[in-house]
Coordinates of C-alpha atoms in Angstrom, one line a residue:
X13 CA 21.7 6.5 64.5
X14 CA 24.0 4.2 66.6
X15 CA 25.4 4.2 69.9
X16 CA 29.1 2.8 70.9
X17 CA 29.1 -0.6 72.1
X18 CA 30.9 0.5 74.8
X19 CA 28.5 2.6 76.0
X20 CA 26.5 -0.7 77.1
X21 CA 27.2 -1.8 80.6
X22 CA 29.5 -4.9 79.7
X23 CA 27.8 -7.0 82.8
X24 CA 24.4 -5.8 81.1
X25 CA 25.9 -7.3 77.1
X26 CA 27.2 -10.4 79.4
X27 CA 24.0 -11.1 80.8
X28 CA 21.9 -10.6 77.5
X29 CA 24.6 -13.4 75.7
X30 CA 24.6 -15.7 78.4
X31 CA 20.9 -15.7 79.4
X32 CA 19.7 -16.1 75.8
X33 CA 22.7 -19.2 74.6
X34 CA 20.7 -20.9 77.0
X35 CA 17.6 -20.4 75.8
X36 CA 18.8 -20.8 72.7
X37 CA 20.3 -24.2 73.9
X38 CA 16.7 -25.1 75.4
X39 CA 15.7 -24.7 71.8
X40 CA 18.6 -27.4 70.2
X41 CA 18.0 -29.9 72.7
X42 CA 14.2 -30.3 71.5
X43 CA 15.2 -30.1 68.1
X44 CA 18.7 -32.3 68.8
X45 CA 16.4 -35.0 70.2
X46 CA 13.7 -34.9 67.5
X47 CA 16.4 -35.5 64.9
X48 CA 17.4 -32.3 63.2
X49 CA 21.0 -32.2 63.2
X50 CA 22.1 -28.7 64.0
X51 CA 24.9 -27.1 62.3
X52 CA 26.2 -23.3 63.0
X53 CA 25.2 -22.0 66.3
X54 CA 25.5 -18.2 66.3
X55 CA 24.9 -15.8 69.0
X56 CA 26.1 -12.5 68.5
X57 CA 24.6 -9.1 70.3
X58 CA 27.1 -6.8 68.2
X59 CA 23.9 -4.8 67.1
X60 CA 21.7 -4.8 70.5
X61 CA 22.6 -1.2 70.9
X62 CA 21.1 0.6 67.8
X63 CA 18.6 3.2 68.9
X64 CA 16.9 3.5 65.7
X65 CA 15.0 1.0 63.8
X66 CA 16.0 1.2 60.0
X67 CA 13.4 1.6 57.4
X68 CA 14.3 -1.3 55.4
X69 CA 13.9 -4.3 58.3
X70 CA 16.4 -6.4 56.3
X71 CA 19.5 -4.6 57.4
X72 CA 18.9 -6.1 61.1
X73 CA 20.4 -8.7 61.9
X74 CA 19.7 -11.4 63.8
X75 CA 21.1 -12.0 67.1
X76 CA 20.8 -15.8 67.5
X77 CA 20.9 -18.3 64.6
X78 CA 20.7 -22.2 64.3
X79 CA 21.9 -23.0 60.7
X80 CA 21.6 -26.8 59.1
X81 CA 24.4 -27.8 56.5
X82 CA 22.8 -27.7 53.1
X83 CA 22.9 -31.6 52.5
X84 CA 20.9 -31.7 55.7
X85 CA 18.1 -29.0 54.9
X86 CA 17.6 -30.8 51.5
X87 CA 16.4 -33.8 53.6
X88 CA 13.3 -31.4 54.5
X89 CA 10.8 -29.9 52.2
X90 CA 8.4 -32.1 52.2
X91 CA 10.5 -33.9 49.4
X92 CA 11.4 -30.9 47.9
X93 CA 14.3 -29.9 50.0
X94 CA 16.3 -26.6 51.0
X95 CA 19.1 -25.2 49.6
X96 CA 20.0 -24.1 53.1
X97 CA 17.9 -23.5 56.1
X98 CA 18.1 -22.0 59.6
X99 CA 16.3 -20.9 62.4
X100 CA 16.9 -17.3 64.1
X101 CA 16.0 -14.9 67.0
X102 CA 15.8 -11.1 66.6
X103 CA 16.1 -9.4 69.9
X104 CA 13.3 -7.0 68.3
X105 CA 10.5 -9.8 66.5
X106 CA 11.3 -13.0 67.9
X107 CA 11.6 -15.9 65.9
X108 CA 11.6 -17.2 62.2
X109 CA 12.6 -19.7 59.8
X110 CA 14.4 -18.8 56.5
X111 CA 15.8 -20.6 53.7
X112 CA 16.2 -21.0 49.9
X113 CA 12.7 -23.4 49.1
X114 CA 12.0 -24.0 45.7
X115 CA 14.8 -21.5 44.5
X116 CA 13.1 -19.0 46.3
X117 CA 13.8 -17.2 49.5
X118 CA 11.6 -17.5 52.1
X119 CA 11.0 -16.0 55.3
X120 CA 8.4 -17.1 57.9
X121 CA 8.0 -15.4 61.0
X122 CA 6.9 -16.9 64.2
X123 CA 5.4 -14.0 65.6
X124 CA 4.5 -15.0 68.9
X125 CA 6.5 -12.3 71.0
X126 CA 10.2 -12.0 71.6
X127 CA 10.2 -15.0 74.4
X128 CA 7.7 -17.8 73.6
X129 CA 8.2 -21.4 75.1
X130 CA 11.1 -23.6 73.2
X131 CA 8.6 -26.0 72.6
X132 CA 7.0 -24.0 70.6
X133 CA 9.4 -22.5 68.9
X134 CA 10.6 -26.5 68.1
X135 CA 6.5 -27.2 66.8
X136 CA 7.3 -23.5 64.9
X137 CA 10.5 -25.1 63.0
X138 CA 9.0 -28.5 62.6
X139 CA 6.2 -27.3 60.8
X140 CA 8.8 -25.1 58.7
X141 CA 11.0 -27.6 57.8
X142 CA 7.9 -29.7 56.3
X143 CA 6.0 -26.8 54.9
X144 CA 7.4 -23.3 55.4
X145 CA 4.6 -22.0 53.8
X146 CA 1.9 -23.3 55.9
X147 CA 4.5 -22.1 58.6
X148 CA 4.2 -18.6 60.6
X149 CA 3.9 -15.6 59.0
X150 CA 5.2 -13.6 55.9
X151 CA 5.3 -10.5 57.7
X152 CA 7.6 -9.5 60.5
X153 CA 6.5 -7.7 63.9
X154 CA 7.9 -5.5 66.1
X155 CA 8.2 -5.9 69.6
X156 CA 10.7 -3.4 71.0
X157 CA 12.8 -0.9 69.5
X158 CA 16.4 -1.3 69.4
X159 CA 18.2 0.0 72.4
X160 CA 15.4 0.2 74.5
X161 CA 15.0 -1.3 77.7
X162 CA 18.0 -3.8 78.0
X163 CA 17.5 -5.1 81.7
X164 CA 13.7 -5.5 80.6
X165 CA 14.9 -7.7 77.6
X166 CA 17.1 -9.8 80.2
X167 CA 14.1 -10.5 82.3
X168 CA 12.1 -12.2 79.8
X169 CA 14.7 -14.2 78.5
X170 CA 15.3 -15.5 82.6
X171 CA 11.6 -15.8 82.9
X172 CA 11.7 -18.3 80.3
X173 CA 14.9 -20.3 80.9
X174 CA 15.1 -19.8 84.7
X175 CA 17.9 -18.1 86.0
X176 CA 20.5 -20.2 86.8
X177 CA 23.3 -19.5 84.4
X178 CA 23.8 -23.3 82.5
X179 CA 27.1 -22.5 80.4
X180 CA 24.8 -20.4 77.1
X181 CA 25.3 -21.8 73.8
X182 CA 28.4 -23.6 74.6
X183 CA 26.1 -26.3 75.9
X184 CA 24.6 -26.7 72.6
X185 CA 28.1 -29.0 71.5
X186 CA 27.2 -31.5 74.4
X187 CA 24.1 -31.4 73.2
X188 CA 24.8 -32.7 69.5
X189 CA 27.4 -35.1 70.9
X190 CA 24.6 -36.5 73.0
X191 CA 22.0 -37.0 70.5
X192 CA 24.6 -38.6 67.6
X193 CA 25.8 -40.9 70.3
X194 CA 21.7 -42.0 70.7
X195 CA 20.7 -42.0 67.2
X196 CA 24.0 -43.6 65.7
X197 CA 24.0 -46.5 68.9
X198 CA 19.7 -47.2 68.8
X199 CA 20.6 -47.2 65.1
X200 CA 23.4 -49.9 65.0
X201 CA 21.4 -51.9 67.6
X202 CA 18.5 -52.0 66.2
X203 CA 18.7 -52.7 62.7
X204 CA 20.5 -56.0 61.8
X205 CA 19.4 -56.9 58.3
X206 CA 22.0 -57.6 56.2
X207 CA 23.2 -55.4 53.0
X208 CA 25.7 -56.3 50.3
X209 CA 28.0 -53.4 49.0
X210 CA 31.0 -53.2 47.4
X211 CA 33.6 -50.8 49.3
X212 CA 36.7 -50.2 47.0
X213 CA 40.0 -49.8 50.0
X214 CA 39.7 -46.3 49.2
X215 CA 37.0 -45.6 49.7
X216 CA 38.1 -47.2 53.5
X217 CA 40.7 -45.2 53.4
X218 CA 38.6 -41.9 52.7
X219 CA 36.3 -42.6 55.8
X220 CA 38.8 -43.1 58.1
X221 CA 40.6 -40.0 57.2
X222 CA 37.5 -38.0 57.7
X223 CA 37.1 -40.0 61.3
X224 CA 40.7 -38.7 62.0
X225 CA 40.7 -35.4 60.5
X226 CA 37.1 -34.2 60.8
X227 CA 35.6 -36.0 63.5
X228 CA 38.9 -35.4 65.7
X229 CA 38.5 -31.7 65.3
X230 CA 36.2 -31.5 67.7
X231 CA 35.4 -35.1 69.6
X232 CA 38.8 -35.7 70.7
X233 CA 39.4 -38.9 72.0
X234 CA 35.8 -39.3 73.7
X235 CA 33.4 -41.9 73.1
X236 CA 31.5 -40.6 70.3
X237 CA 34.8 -40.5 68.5
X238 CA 35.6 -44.0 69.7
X239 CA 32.5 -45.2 68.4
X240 CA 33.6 -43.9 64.9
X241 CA 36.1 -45.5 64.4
X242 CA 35.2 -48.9 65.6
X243 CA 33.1 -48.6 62.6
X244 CA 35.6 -47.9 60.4
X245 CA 37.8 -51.1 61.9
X246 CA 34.6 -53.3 61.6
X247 CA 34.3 -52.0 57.9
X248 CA 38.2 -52.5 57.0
X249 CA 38.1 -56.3 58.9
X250 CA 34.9 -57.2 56.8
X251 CA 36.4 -56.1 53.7
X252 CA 39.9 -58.4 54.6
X253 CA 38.0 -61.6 54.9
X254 CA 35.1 -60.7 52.5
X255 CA 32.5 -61.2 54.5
X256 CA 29.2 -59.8 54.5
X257 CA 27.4 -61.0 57.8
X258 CA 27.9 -58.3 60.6
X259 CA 30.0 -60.0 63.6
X260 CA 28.1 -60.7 66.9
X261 CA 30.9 -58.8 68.8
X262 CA 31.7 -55.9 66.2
X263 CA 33.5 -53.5 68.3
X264 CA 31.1 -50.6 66.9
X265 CA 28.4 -52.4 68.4
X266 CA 29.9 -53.2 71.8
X267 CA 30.2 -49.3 71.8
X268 CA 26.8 -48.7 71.1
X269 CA 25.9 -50.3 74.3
X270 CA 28.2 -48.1 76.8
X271 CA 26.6 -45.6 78.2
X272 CA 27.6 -42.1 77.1
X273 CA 28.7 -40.9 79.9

């Protein structure tokens, strides 16, 4: 048995979305700054108004989600690696990790109530993305019932990320923009040894389309976008003389020490 969606205040639906893309967002920043690089970012409350829990738990779904592109979640495993991987909230059991591990699908709940603290719930996935078997829990709890108690459900999601509004989910895309900009600049500052590679001009040519075509998608002209493709010009110059000795002054490395601001 369902309801209509519109029979849920729309402030009330507003409220729920909002409140909880910020948590959610507490959540990516930990796991932003540890270096997990997050993919999807999900939040959808479609299904917050079923009154009825089904009998097979599998046809829920979940109302948050942070996915991680499948070249990414093979980097985890313990050396075994993932053939995808994401982490997700249920407004009705809270938190778990699932994935293809091992060519099996696993599920490990956190279960540690609907709200529990986002560092936490980073220490949960952590422990996931090294050994989801040692992680959580096979079997999923219950918390609330579907439908029930909405304003309730908004509560605990303020208690735990305060209740100034701090733009939801949408924050989550300054967030990766701010931890690529760290990683990719301590990176290129910090590591100077030298390394000999033959790079054919296509192969040029192929990266700097992606800078244009998939970076510019969503970056823009900011710095983060400007730092990408001083690389590429640092790569094509090197390539024109033949050298192999990184330049003192290589533009990608004067970006790397601007501020991101």
């Amino acid at each position: 048995m369902t309801t209509d969606r519109e029979s849920i205040d729309p402030k009330l639906l507003s409220a729920l979305e909002k409140t909880f893309g910020d948590y959610l967002a507490d959540v990516a920043e930990l796991l932003l700054t540890a270096g997990y690089p997050i993919g999807t970012t999900l939040v959808d409350f479609y299904g917050i108004e079923w009154t009825d829990t089904p009998k097979d738990l599998s046809d829920i779904l979940d109302e948050g989600r942070l996915v991680f592109p499948c070249d990414v979640a093979r980097r985890f495993g313990g050396g075994k690696g993932f053939e995808d991987l994401g982490l997700y909230w249920s407004a009705i059991s809270g938190w778990n990790v699932g994935g293809t591990f091992d060519d099996t699908e696993t599920t490990r709940w956190m279960n540690a109530g609907l709200t529990p603290d986002p560092r936490a719930v980073a220490e949960f996935f952590t422990e996931a993305s090294t050994d989801i078997l040692a992680a959580g829990h096979p079997d999923r709890r219950l918390y609330r019932r579907p439908g029930t108690d909405l304003p309730g459900l908004v509560k605990q999601l303020q208690a735990v990320v305060g209740l100034e509004y701090r733009s939801g989910k949408y924050r989550i895309s300054d967030l990766r923009r701010d931890a690529c900009w760290s990683k990719a600049s301590r990176a290129i500052l910090a590591e100077d040894t030298r390394t000999q590679i033959t790079v054919t001009g296509g192969e040029l040519k192929a990266l700097q389309h992606l800078v244009d075509y998939y970076v510019a998608r969503e970056l823009g002209e900011d710095h983060l976008r400007g730092f990408a493709v001083s690389l590429v010009r640092d790569f094509q110059a090197r390539a024109a003389t033949k050298g192999a000795a990184v330049p003192l002054r290589a533009n990608a490395q004067a970006y790397a020490r601007q501020s991101r601001g």
